[in-house]
Amino acid sequence: MTPTQPSTWLDVPADHPFGIDTLPYGVFSTADDPVRRVGVRIGDLVLDAGAVAAIGRDAGLVGDGPDLAAAWQTPSLNAFLALGRPAWTAAREWLTEILRDDVHRDGVSPHLHALGDVALHLPIEVADYVDFYASEDHASNVGQIFRPDNAALPPNWKHLPIGYHGRSGTVVVSGTDVVRPTGQRKGPNDPVPVFGPSIRLDIEAELGYVVGGGTALGSRVSVDEAPDHLFGVVILNDWSARDLQAWEYVPLGPFLGKSFATSVSAWVTPLDALGAARVPLPGQSDPEVLPYLRGDAFGLDVHVEVSLNGTVVSRPEHAGMYWSPAQMLAHLTVNGASIRDGDLFGSGTISGPDRDTRGSLLELTWNGTEPLTLADGSTRGFLEDGDTVTMTAWAPGPDGARIGLGEVTGTIRPAR
Ligand code: CA
């Protein structure tokens, strides 16, 4: 069989992680035009998608379809997210067409910007932010570290995807500095709580799912309907102050130990780019889940790499997650809670059974007792001021291509 190789009139190598099969969305501006608008990455270029869509619209070529130019000439992806699944898929087909067929070269070329010449911004106006806890290895490790006298997994863990509501207003784009949080902690040997900068500042390597096609209050989204609302995926770093968290989290869950910052990649990879990355879940037969959590509960074969000051410290595998994003969305709405365009939910820390696949320093260093050694010879239990954490990810694409998910990076600044 000779597959039709994806091609483009642009000078993008076939093995580029941002080739024609990727086409993620972001929000950008340029020095010449500081207005924030939606961009699509191809190779090391950013397409001003709204400007190109406006050419067709203004020539009367759009017909009855949604006004993509209007949706994209806005400072976030939210207007595009509101258009829903049919428009998302049609938009991707149109983008693929104009980047493949040489007839569009003259019209499109003036609207391409070098990646190095643009500023990237937070791609969505985050509506509600929820973080789940979908990795069995992560949940087991945290249980052993935080609650050594109890069973590693809480009794509800295999019956429902556990989550908590985070703080949407402190979701920041990759590259944003993170100020070390200050707060209360009380260690086992402290007679009373201590106040000050966190001394156990950590990371959590996750995927974030970007949601659109809002629903009405009182309705549910089933597992099989979830792909109509799952627009795409970001890499997400759930910065976590373990000392603050350990003292505050019983009985209502994480609060100030998490809410100071959550970083996401600037590029949102559409679910439509991850068709070849769909994999079965590892298995949910014991116990079998309730009917509302059944259906086409696919996993995603996304490979994550975590670096600390340039040293790779972990390679978590998202394919091993126990719960599917479709199940998380079904659970999120099963009580009738509506979803809004721009909702974001995190997978929870992605950890595997081996040490070098654990997605947090808490697990990698076993609560600081087994420090990591970095390339410069220094050791880390938790993060120090000046440390930079970078997470990258990729997924398999069609015909052996790689789908790049970009990166999320952030540097720790001293407490204020
Ligand atoms: Ca988390």
PDB file of N, CA and C and ligand atoms in Angstrom, residues 129 131-133 138 164 204 206 236 238 240 258 347-349, ligand 1:
ATOM      1  N   TYR A 129     -12.220  25.344  36.179  1.00  0.00           N
ATOM      2  CA  TYR A 129     -11.055  24.449  36.150  1.00  0.00           C
ATOM      3  C   TYR A 129     -11.219  23.371  37.220  1.00  0.00           C
ATOM      4  N   ASP A 131      -9.523  19.533  38.529  1.00  0.00           N
ATOM      5  CA  ASP A 131      -8.390  18.625  38.381  1.00  0.00           C
ATOM      6  C   ASP A 131      -8.779  17.242  38.907  1.00  0.00           C
ATOM      7  N   PHE A 132      -8.521  16.233  38.077  1.00  0.00           N
ATOM      8  CA  PHE A 132      -8.832  14.851  38.463  1.00  0.00           C
ATOM      9  C   PHE A 132      -7.581  14.168  39.029  1.00  0.00           C
ATOM     10  N   TYR A 133      -7.668  12.860  39.153  1.00  0.00           N
ATOM     11  CA  TYR A 133      -6.686  12.080  39.933  1.00  0.00           C
ATOM     12  C   TYR A 133      -6.691  10.679  39.324  1.00  0.00           C
ATOM     13  N   HIS A 138      -0.140   6.964  40.621  1.00  0.00           N
ATOM     14  CA  HIS A 138       0.013   8.222  41.363  1.00  0.00           C
ATOM     15  C   HIS A 138      -0.822   8.202  42.641  1.00  0.00           C
ATOM     16  N   TYR A 164     -11.358  17.679  42.093  1.00  0.00           N
ATOM     17  CA  TYR A 164     -11.666  18.834  42.945  1.00  0.00           C
ATOM     18  C   TYR A 164     -11.686  20.071  42.061  1.00  0.00           C
ATOM     19  N   GLU A 204       3.347  18.708  39.046  1.00  0.00           N
ATOM     20  CA  GLU A 204       2.579  17.533  38.660  1.00  0.00           C
ATOM     21  C   GLU A 204       2.431  17.564  37.144  1.00  0.00           C
ATOM     22  N   GLU A 206       0.748  16.649  33.888  1.00  0.00           N
ATOM     23  CA  GLU A 206      -0.611  16.230  33.545  1.00  0.00           C
ATOM     24  C   GLU A 206      -0.921  16.640  32.098  1.00  0.00           C
ATOM     25  N   LEU A 236      -0.082  20.275  31.039  1.00  0.00           N
ATOM     26  CA  LEU A 236      -0.453  21.050  32.232  1.00  0.00           C
ATOM     27  C   LEU A 236       0.494  20.705  33.383  1.00  0.00           C
ATOM     28  N   ASP A 238       0.583  21.193  37.287  1.00  0.00           N
ATOM     29  CA  ASP A 238      -0.171  21.564  38.490  1.00  0.00           C
ATOM     30  C   ASP A 238       0.835  21.765  39.630  1.00  0.00           C
ATOM     31  N   SER A 240       2.421  22.455  43.023  1.00  0.00           N
ATOM     32  CA  SER A 240       1.825  21.994  44.282  1.00  0.00           C
ATOM     33  C   SER A 240       2.773  22.230  45.447  1.00  0.00           C
ATOM     34  N   LYS A 258      -2.464  24.505  45.966  1.00  0.00           N
ATOM     35  CA  LYS A 258      -2.527  24.318  44.511  1.00  0.00           C
ATOM     36  C   LYS A 258      -2.898  25.602  43.768  1.00  0.00           C
ATOM     37  N   SER A 347      -5.958  15.868  33.987  1.00  0.00           N
ATOM     38  CA  SER A 347      -6.011  14.406  34.109  1.00  0.00           C
ATOM     39  C   SER A 347      -5.647  13.936  35.507  1.00  0.00           C
ATOM     40  N   GLY A 348      -4.966  14.791  36.259  1.00  0.00           N
ATOM     41  CA  GLY A 348      -4.246  14.318  37.438  1.00  0.00           C
ATOM     42  C   GLY A 348      -2.850  13.894  37.025  1.00  0.00           C
ATOM     43  N   THR A 349      -1.967  13.863  38.014  1.00  0.00           N
ATOM     44  CA  THR A 349      -0.566  13.516  37.756  1.00  0.00           C
ATOM     45  C   THR A 349      -0.460  12.201  37.009  1.00  0.00           C
TER      46      THR A 349
HETATM   47 CA    CA B   1      -3.001  17.552  40.085  1.00  0.00          CA
END
